[in-house]
Short mmCIF file of C-alpha atoms in Angstrom, two decimals:
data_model
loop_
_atom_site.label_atom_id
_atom_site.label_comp_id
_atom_site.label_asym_id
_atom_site.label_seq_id
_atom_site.Cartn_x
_atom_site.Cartn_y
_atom_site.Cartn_z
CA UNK A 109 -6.26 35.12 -0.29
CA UNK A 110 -6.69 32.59 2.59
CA UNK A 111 -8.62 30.31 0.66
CA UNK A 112 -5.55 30.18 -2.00
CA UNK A 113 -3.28 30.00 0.30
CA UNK A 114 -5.40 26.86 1.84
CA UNK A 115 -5.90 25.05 -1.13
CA UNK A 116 -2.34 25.75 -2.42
CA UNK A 117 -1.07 23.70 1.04
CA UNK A 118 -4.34 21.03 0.22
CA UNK A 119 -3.14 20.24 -2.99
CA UNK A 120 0.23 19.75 -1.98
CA UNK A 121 -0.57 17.54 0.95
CA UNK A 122 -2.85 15.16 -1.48
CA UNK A 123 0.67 14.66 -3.86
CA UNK A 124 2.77 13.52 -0.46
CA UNK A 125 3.89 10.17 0.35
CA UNK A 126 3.61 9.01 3.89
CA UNK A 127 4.92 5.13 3.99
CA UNK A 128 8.17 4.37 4.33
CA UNK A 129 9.45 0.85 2.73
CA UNK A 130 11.39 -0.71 5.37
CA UNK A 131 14.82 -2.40 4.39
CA UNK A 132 12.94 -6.14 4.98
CA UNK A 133 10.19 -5.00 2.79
CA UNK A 134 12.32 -4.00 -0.03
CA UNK A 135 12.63 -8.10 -0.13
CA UNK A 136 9.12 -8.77 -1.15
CA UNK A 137 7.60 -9.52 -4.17
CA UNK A 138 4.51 -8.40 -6.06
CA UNK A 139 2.65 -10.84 -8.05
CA UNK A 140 -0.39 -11.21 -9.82
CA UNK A 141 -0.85 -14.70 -9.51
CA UNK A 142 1.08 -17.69 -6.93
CA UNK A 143 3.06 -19.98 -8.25
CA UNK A 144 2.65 -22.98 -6.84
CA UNK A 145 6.02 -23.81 -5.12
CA UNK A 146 4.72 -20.81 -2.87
CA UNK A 147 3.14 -21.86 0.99
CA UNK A 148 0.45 -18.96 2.27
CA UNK A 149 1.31 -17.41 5.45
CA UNK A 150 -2.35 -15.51 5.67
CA UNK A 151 -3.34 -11.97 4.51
CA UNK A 152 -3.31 -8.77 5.75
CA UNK A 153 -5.46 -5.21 4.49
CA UNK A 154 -3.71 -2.10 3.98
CA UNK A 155 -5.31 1.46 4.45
CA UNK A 156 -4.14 4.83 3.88
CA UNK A 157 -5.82 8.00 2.95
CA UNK A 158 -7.84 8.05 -0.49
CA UNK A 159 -8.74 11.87 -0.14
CA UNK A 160 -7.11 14.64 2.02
CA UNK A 161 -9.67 17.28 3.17
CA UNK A 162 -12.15 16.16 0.44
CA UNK A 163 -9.62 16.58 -2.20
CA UNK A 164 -9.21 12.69 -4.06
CA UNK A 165 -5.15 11.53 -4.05
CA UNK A 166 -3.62 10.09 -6.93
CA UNK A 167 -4.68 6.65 -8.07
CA UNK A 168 -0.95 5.76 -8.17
CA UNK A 169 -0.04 7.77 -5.23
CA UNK A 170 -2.88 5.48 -3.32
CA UNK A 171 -1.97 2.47 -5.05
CA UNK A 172 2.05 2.52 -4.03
CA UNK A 173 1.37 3.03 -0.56
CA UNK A 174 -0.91 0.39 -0.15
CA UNK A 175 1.65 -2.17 -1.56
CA UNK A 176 4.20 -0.70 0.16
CA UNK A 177 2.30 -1.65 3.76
CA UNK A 178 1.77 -4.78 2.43
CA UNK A 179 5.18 -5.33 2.01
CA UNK A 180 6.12 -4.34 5.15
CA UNK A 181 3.31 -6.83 6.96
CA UNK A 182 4.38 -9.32 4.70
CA UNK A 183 8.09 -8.79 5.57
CA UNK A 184 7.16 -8.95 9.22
CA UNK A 185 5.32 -12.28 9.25
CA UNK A 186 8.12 -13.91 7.19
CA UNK A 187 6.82 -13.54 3.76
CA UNK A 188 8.65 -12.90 0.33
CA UNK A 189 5.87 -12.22 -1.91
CA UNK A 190 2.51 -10.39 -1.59
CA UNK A 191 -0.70 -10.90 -3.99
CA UNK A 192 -3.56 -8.10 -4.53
CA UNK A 193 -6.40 -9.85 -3.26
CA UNK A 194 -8.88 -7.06 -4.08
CA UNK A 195 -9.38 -4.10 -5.70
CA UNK A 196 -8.69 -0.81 -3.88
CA UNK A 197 -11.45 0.35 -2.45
CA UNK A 198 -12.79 4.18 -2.30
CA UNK A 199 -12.07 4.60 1.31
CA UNK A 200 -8.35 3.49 0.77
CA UNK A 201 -8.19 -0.22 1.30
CA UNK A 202 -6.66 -3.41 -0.28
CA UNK A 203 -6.30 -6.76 0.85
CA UNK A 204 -3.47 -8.89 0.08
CA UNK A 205 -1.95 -12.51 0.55
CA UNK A 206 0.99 -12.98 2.05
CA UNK A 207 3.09 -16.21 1.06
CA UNK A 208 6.62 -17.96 1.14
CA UNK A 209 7.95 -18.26 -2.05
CA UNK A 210 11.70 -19.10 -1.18
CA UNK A 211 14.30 -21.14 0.61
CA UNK A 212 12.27 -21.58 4.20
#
């Protein structure tokens, strides 16, 4: 019964979003490639959890939280758009470019 109960409350964790999009992050862009009007600003490499007690997230779940850091970094150094720079990895991590597509 405890093991039930303890994979019930695994499974339920793994499905759970833990990043917040801040209001300045809401602002920034995804794009697969820059235009080039846009000025780099540098990169940054998001990480969050892949698996949760050996049980793998969701490749979407992973995926959205990722961005969603990177929009938040991006936001914070002044940047309007974010590009996937790499693939996710299996531990959880992407890198991304951060870059000034607007009005400066």
């Amino acid at each position: 019964m405890r093991t039930a109960i303890t994979l019930t409350l695994i499974t339920l964790l793994s499905a759970c979003t833990w990043v917040e999009l801040t209001e300045q992050g809401e602002a920034v862009t995804v794009v697969s490639a820059v235009p080039d009007t846009c000025k780099r600003l540098g990169q940054t490499s998001s990480t969050t959890k892949a698996d949760i007690a050996s049980i793998g997230r969701s490749d979407k779940k992973v995926s959205t939280e990722l961005t969603t850091l990177a929009r938040n970094a991006a936001a914070n150094m002044g940047g309007d758009t974010i590009v996937p720079e790499s693939e996710i990895s299996e531990t959880g991590e992407q890198r991304f470019g951060i870059y000034r597509c607007g009005a400066e």
